[in-house]
Coordinates of C-alpha atoms and ligand atoms in Angstrom, one line a residue:
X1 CA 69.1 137.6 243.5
X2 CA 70.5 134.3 242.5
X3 CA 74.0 134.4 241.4
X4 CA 73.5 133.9 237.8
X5 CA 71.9 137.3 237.5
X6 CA 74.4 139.1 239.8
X7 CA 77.1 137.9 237.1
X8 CA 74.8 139.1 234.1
X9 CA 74.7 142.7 235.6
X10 CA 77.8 142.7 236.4
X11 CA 79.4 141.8 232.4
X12 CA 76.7 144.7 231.3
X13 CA 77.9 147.3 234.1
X14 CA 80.8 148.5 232.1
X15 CA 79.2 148.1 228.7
X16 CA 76.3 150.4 229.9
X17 CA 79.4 153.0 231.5
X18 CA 80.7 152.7 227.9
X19 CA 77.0 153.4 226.7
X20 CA 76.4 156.3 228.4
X21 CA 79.6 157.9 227.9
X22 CA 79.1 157.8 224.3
X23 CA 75.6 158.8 224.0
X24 CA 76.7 161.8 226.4
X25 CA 79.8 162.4 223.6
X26 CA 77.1 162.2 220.9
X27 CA 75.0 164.9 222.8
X28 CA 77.8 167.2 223.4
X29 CA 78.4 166.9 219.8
X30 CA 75.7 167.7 218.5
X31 CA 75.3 170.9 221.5
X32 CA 78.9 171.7 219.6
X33 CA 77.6 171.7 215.8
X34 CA 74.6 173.6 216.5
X35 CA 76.4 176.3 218.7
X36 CA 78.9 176.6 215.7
X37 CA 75.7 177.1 213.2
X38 CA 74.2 179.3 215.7
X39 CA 77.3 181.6 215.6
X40 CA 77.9 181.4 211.7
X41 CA 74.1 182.1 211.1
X42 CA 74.0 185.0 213.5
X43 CA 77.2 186.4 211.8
X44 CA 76.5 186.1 208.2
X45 CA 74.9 189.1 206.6
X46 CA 73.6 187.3 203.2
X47 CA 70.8 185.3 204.7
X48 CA 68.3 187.5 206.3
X49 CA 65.9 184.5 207.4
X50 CA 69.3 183.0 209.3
X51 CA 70.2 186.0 210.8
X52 CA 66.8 186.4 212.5
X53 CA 66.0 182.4 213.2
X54 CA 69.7 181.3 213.6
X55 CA 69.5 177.5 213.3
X56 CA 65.7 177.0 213.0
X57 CA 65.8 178.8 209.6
X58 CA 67.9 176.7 208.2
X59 CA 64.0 174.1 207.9
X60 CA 62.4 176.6 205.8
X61 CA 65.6 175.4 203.5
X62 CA 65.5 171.7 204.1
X63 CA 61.6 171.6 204.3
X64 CA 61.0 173.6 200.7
X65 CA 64.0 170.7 199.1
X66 CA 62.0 168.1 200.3
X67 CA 58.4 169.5 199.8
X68 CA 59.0 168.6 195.9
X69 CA 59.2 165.2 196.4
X70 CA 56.5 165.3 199.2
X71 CA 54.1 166.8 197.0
X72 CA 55.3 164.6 193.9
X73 CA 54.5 161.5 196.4
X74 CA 51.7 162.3 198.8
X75 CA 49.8 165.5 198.2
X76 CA 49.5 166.2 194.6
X77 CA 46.4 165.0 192.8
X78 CA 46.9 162.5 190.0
X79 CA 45.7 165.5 187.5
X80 CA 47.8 168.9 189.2
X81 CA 51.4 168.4 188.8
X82 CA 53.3 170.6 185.7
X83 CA 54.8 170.0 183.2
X84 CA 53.3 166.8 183.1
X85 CA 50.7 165.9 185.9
X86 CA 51.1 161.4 187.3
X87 CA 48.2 160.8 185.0
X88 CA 50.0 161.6 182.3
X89 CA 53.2 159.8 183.2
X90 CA 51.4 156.8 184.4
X91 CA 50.0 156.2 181.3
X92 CA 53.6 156.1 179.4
X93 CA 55.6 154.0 182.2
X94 CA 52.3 151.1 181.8
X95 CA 52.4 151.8 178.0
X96 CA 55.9 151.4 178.3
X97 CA 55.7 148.4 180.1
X98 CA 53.4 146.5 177.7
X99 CA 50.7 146.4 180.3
X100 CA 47.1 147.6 180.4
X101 CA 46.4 150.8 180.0
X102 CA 42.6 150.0 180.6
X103 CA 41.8 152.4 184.2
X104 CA 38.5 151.7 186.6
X105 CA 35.8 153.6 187.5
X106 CA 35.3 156.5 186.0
X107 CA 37.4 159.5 184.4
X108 CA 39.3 161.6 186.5
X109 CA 39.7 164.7 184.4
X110 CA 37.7 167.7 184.5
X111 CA 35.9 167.3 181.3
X112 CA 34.7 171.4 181.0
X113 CA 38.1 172.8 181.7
X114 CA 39.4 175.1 178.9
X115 CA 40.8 173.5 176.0
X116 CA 40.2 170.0 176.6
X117 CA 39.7 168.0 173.9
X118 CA 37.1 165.8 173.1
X119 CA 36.8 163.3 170.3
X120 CA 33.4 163.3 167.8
X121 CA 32.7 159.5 168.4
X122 CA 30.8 158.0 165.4
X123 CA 27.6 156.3 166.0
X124 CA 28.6 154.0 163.8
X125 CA 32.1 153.1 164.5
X126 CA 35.2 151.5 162.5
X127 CA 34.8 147.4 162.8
X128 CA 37.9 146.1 163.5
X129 CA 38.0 144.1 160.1
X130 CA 37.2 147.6 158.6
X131 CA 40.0 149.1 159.7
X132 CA 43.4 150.3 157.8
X133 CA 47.2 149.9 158.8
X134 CA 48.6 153.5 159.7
X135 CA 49.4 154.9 155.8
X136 CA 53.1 155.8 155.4
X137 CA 54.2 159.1 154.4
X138 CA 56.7 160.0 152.0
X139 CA 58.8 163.6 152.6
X140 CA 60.8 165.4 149.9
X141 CA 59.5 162.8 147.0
X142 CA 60.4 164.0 143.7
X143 CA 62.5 166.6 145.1
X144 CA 65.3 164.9 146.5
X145 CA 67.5 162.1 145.4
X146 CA 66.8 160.2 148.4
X147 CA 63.0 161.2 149.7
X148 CA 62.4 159.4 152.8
X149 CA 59.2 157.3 153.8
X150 CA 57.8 156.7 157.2
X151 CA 55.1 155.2 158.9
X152 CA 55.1 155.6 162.7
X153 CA 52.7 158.3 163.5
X154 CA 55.3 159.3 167.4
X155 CA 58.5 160.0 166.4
X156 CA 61.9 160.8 168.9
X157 CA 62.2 164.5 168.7
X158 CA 65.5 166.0 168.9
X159 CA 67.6 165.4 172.1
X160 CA 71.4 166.0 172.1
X161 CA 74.1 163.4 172.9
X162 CA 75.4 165.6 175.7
X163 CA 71.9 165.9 177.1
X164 CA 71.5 162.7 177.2
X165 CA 73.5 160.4 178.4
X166 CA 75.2 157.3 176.6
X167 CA 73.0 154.5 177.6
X168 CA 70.2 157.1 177.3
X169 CA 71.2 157.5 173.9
X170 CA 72.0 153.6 172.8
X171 CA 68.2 152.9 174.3
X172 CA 66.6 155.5 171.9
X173 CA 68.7 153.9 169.1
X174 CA 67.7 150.3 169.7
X175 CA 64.2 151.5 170.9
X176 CA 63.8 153.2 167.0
X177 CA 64.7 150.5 165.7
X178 CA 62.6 148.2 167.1
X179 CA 59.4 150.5 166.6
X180 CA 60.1 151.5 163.2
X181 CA 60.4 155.3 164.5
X182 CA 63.1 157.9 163.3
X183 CA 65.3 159.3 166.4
X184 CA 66.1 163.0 165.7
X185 CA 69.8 163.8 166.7
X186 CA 69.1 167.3 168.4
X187 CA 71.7 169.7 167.9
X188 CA 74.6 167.6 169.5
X189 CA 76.1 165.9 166.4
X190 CA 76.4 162.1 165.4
X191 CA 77.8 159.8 167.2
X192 CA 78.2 156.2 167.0
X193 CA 75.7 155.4 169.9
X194 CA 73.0 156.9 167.6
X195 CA 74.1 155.1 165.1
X196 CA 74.7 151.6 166.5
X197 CA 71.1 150.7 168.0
X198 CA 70.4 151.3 163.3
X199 CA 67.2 153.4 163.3
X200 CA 66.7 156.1 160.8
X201 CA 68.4 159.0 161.9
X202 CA 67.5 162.9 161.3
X203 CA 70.3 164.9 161.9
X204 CA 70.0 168.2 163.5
X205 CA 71.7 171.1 162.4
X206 CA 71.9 173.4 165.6
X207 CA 73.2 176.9 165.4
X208 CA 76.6 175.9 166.3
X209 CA 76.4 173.4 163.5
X210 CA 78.4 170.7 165.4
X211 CA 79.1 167.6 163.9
X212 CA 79.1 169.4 160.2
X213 CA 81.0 172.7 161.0
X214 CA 84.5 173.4 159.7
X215 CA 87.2 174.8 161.9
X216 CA 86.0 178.3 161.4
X217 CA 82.3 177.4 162.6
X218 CA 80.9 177.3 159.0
X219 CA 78.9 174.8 157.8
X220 CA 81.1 172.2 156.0
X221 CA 80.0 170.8 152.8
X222 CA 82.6 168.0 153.0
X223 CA 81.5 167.1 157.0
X224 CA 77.6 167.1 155.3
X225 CA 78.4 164.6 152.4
X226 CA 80.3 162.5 155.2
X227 CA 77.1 162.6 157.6
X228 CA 74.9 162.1 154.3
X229 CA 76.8 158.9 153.1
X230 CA 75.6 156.9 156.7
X231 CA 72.2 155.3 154.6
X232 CA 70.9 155.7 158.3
X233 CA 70.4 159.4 158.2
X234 CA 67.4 159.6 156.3
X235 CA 66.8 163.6 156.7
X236 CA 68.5 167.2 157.4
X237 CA 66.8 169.3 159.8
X238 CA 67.9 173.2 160.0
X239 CA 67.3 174.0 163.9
X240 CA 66.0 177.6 163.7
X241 CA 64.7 177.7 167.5
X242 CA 62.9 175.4 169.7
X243 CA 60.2 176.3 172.2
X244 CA 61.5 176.4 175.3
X245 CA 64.1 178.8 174.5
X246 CA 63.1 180.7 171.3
X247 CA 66.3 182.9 170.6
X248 CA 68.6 181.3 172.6
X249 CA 71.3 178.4 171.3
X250 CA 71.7 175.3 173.3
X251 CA 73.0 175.5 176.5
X252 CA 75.0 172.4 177.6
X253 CA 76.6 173.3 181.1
X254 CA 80.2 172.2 181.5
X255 CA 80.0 169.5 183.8
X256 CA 77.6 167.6 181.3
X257 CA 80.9 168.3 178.4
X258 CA 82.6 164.9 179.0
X259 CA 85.9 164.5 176.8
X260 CA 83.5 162.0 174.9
X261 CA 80.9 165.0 174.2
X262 CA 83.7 167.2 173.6
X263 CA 85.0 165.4 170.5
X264 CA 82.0 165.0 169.1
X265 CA 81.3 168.6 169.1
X266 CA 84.6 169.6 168.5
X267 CA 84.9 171.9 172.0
X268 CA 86.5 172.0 175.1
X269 CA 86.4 169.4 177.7
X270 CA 84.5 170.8 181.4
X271 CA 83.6 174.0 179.1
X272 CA 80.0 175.0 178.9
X273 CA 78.7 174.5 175.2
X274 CA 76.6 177.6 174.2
X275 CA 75.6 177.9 170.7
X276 CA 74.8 181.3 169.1
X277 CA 71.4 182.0 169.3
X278 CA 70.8 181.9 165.7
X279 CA 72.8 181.0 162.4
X280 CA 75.2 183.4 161.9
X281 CA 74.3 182.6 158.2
X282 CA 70.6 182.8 158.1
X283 CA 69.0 186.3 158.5
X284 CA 66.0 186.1 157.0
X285 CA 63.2 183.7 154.7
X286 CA 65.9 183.8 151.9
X287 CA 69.1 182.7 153.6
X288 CA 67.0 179.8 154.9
X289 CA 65.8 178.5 151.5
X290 CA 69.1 179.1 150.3
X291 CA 70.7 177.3 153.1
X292 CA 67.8 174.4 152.3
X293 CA 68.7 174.3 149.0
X294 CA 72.4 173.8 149.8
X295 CA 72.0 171.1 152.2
X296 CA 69.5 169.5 150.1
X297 CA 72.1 169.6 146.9
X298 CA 74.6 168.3 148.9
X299 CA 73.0 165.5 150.9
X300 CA 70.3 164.9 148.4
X301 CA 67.9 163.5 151.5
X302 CA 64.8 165.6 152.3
X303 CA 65.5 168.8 154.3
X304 CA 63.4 171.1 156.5
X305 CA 63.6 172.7 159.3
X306 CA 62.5 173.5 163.2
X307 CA 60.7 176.4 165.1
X308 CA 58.5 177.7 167.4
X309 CA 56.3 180.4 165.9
X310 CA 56.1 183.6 167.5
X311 CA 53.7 185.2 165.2
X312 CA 52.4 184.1 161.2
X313 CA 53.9 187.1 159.2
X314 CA 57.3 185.5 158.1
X315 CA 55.6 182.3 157.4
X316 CA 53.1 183.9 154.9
X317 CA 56.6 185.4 153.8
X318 CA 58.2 182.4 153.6
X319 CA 55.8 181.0 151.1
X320 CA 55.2 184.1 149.0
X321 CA 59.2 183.8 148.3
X322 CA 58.8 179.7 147.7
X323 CA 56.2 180.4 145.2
X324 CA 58.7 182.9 143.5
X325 CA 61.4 180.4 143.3
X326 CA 59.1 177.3 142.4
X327 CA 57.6 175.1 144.1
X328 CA 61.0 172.7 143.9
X329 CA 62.9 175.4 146.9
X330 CA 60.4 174.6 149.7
X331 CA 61.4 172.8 152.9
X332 CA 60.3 169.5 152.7
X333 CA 59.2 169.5 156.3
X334 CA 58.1 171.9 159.0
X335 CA 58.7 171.0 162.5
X336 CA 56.9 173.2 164.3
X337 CA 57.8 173.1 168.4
X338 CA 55.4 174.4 171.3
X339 CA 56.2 177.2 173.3
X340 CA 56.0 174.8 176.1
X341 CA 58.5 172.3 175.1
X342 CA 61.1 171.0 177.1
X343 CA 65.0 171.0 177.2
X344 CA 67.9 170.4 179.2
X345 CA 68.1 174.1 180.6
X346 CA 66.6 177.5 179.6
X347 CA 65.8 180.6 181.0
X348 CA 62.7 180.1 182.8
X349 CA 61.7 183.8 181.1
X350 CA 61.9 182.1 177.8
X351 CA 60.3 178.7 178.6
X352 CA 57.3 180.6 179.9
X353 CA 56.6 183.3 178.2
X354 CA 58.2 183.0 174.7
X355 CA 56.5 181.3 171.5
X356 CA 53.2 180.2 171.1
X357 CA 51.6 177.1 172.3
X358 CA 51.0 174.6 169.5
X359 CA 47.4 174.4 170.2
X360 CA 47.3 178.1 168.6
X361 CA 50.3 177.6 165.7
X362 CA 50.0 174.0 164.5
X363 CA 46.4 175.0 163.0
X364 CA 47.7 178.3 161.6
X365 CA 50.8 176.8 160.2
X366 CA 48.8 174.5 157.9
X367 CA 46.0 176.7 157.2
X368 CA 48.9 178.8 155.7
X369 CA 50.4 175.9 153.6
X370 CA 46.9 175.5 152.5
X371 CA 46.1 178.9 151.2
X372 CA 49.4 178.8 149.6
X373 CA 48.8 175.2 147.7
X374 CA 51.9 174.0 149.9
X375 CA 50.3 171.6 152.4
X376 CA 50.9 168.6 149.8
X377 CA 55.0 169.8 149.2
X378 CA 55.6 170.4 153.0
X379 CA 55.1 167.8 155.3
X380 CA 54.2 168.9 158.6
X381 CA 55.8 167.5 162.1
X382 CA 54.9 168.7 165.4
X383 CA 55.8 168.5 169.1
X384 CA 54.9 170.1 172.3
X385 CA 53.7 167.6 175.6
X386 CA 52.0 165.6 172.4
X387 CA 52.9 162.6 174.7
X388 CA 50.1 160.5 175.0
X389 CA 47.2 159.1 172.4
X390 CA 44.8 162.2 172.9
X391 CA 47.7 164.6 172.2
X392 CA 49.0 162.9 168.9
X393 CA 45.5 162.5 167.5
X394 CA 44.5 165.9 168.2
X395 CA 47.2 167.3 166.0
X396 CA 46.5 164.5 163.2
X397 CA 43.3 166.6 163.5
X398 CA 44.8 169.8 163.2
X399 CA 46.9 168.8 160.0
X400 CA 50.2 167.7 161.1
X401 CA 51.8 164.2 159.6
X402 CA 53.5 163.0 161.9
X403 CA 54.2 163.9 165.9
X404 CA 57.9 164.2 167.5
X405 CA 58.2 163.9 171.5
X406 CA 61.5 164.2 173.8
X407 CA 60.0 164.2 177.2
X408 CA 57.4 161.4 175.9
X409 CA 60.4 159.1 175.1
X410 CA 62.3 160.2 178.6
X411 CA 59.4 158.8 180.6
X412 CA 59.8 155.6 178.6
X413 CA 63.2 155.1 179.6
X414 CA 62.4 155.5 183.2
X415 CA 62.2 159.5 183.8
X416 CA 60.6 160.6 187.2
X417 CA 60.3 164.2 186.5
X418 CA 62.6 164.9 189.4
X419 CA 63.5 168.5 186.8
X420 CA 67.5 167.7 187.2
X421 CA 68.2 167.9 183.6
X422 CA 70.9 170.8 184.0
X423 CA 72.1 169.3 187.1
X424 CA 73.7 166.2 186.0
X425 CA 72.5 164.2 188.7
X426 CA 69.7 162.7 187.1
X427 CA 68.5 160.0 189.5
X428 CA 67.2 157.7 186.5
X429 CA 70.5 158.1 184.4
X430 CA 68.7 160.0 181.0
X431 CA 70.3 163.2 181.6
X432 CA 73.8 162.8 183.5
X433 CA 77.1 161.9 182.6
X434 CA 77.8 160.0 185.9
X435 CA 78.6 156.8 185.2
X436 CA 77.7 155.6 189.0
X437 CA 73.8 157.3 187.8
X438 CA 74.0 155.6 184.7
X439 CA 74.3 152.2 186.1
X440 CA 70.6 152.0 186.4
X441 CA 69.8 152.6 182.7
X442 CA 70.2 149.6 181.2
X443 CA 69.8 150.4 177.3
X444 CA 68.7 146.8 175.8
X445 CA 65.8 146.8 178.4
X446 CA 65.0 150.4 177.7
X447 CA 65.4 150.2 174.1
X448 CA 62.1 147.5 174.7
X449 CA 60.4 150.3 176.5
X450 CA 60.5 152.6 174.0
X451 CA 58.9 150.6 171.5
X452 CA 56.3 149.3 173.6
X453 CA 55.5 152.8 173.6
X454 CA 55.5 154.0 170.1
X455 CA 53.7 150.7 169.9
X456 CA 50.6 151.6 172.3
X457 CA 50.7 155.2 171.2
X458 CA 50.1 154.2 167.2
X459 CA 47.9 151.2 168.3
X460 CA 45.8 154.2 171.0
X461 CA 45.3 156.5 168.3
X462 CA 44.2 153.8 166.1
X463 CA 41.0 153.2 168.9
X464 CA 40.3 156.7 168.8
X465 CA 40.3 156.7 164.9
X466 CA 37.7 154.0 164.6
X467 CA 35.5 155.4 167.2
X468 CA 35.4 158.7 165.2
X469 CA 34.5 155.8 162.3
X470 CA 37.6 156.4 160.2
X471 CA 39.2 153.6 158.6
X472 CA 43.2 154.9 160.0
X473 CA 44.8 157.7 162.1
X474 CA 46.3 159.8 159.1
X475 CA 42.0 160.0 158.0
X476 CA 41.3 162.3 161.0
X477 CA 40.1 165.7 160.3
X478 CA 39.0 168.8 162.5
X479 CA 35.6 167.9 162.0
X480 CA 37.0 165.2 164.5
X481 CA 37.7 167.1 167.4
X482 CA 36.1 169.5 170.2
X483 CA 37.4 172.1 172.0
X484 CA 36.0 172.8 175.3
X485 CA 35.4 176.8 175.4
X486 CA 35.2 179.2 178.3
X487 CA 31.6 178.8 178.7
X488 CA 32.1 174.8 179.4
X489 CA 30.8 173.6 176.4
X490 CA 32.8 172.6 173.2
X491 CA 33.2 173.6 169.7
X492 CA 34.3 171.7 166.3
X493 CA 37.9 172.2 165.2
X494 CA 37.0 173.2 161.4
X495 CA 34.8 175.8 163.0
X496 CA 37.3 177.3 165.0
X497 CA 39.3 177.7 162.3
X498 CA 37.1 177.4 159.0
X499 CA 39.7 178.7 157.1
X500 CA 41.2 175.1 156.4
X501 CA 39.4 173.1 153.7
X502 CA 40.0 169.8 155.5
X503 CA 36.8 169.8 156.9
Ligands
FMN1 C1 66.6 166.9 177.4 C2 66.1 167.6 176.2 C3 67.0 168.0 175.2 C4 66.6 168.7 174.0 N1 67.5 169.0 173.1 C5 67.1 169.6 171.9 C6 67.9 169.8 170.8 O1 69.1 169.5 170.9 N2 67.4 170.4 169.7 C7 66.1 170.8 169.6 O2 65.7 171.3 168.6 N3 65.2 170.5 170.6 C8 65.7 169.9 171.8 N4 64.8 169.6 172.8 C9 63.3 170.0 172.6 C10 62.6 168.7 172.1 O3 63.1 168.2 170.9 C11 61.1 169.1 171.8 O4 61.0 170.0 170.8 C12 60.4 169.6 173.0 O5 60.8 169.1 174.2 C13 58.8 169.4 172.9 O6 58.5 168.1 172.9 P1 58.0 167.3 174.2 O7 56.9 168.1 174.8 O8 57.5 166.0 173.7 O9 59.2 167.1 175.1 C14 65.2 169.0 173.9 C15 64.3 168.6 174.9 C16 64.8 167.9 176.0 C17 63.8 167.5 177.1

């Protein structure tokens, strides 16, 4: 061996002592932390599965944590996942994006499942020189001192500041703005981030009535006029439930109530914010046309209100008691939710089995206004996974105006679906109050995301409006639209429900 090798082992001799004395260390270690598990597992009397398979159980933990993302990443099909499966997403983060939205092959959807809808193409299809801009609407005209006119067929449906977080928030703003879309407060209150991005605003007047409550919890006529006077809030909206938690308040857990949040609402910093699960004040049809009728006097901007539908009967009542007062007392909107709507947290009871789907109550709801003669007064809004261009023209079909979506507009700003909403650790920064989470939320290149998708949304209904060989989205009728039935095939909208005369 020459010498310069001899002196090369004999520099790495002690390193490799040093070496193996630490790997050794690191072993016993680890022996140590295992033995320690071993002993806690073996002595615990909570954790059956631990007690029995001391150490190894602990996988079944790790393994079911990480088999979300697994199966978000490898195993699910583009069409499986719930609530909303990657087709779905992927069309809003490309939409979002600006980019094509054009796919290859072939569909990927199973065309005969239950449900599905499927467009009456025309033979004879809208030229593009034929075609009409989207027609505006205007809600609460002649009835209000301020009626309110809008065009945008996707609208922000209502999402708390408190849900959200700040830069969350400022995107939506700017993104409104930019789109020509309102941006629905949720039950949260007002706050300057809504304001400063200067889209129309509709505030939400949640149970707990924060933002326009007095000291006592009562709705505050001063704290309305004050809201009223921005010229940015354009309507009132009376929260009577929403779907995913029908009879419950809002539930904002108190690691998401900042001292920020907390001033807004007018509540107690790190305390949860629970609102009553109704308004103490409204008890039946009555007390919510009188409470319309005050917040309509006061603010003079149209005024309507939100819910998921159970069943029909107080809706019929509703109207038989706004034909008694005149025609002048009626909401000037229904929002009507889906029982499968989203939120920041809710029972799991509720979000699954409470409140009808809006497949079943959007065409009931306006058959109603119809029979009445109040389909013209009441403008109808709707929301419920209405998130992409099938969903939106399907209830144009069906007889709604316009179309609201929270978890549409989450998506465009960057949501993964990771279902962290009530954690505050929301990876993409929408729903947590970390600043350190938030970092990666940057609202001015957001705010262009969300109206590249309100863009592609209005511009994607528009194609499927001339291929039915209408002139504009707001023409579509339910002579428009199939519904696949259990047998596989379809039927027409107006003849499952041939009660509506808008076929
Ligand atoms: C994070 C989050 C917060 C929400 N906050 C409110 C709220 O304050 N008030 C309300 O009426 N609905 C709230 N909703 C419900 C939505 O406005 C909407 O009705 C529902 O999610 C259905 O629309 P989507 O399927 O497009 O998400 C919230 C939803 C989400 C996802």
């Amino acid at each position: 061996m020459s010498d310069s090798v001899t002196h090369v082992i004999d520099m790495a001799t002690p390193w490799l002592s040093i070496l193996s004395d630490a790997f050794l260390f690191f072993i016993g270690l680890v022996v140590l932390f295992l033995a320690i598990v071993f002993i806690r597992d073996v002595t615990q009397t909570k954790d059956a599965v631990l007690r029995n398979y001391p150490v190894i159980g602990h996988f079944r933990y790790i393994l079911s944590t990480l088999g979300e993302f697994f199966r978000q990443y490898f195993f699910a099909m583009d069409r499986e996942e719930m609530p909303f499966n990657r087709a779905e997403r992927e069309w809003i983060h490309r939409a979002s994006k600006d980019k094509s939205v054009n796919i290859a092959f072939g569909s990927t959807k199973n065309l005969s499942q239950v449900g599905t809808m499927i467009f009456e193409n025309c033979p004879f299809p809208t030229l593009d020189e034929e075609a009409a801009e989207i027609r505006p609407i205007s809600i609460g005209e002649g009835y209000c001192d301020t009626p309110y006119t809008a065009k945008s067929l996707i609208n922000i449906s209502a999402m708390s500041f408190g849900a959200l977080s700040r830069p969350a928030v400022q995107a939506l703003s700017k993104g409104a703005r930019m789109a020509d879309c309102w941006y629905n407060t949720g039950e949260g209150g007002l706050s300057s981030f809504h304001l400063e991005g200067g889209a129309d605003i509709v505030f939400q007047i949640g149970t707990a009535k924060y933002g326009v409550r007095d000291e006592h919890g009562n709705l505050s006529d001063e704290k309305l006029r004050e809201i009223a006077a921005h010229d940015q809030v354009k309507m009132f909206e009376i929260k009577l439930s929403q779907g995913a938690k029908p009879g419950k308040g809002g539930i904002l857990p108190g690691d998401k109530v900042t001292e920020e949040i907390a001033k807004i609402r007018g509540i107690e910093v790190g305390e949860p914010s629970i609102s009553p699960n109704r308004h103490l004040d409204v008890n039946s049809v009555t007390d919510l046309l009188d409470m319309i009728f005050r917040v309509r006097a006061i603010t003079g901007k149209p005024t309507g209100f939100k819910s998921v539908m159970g069943g029909f009967q107080w809706i019929e009542e509703l109207c038989l008691e706004i034909t008694k007062r005149g025609i002048a007392s009626a909401p000037d909107f229904i929002t009507i939710d889906s029982g499968d709507g989203g939120t920041g947290a809710a029972p799991m009871t509720l979000m699954d089995h409470v409140g009808l789907p809006i497949k079943e109550s959007l065409p009931a709801v306006v058959d109603i206004l119809e029979q009445h003669s109040l389909r013209n007064r009441i403008k109808v809004i709707t929301s419920g996974k209405l998130i992409n261009p099938v969903g939106v023209a399907w209830a144009l079909c069906a007889g709604a105006d316009f179309v609201n979506s929270a978890r549409g507009f989450m998506f465009a700003l960057g949501c993964i679906q990771s279902l962290k909403c009530n954690k505050n650790t929301c990876p993409t920064g929408i729903t947590t109050h970390n600043t350190r989470l938030q970092r990666g939320l940057n609202p001015q290149d957001k705010a262009v995301k969300v109206a590249n998708y309100v863009k592609q949304i209005n511009h994607a209904v528009g194609v499927i409006s001339h291929s039915c060989g209408v002139r504009e989205p707001r023409e579509l009728q339910r002579k428009h639209v199939r519904l696949v039935q259990h047998n596989g095939l379809s039927t027409r909208m107006d003849q499952l429900y041939p009660k509506s005369k808008q076929s």
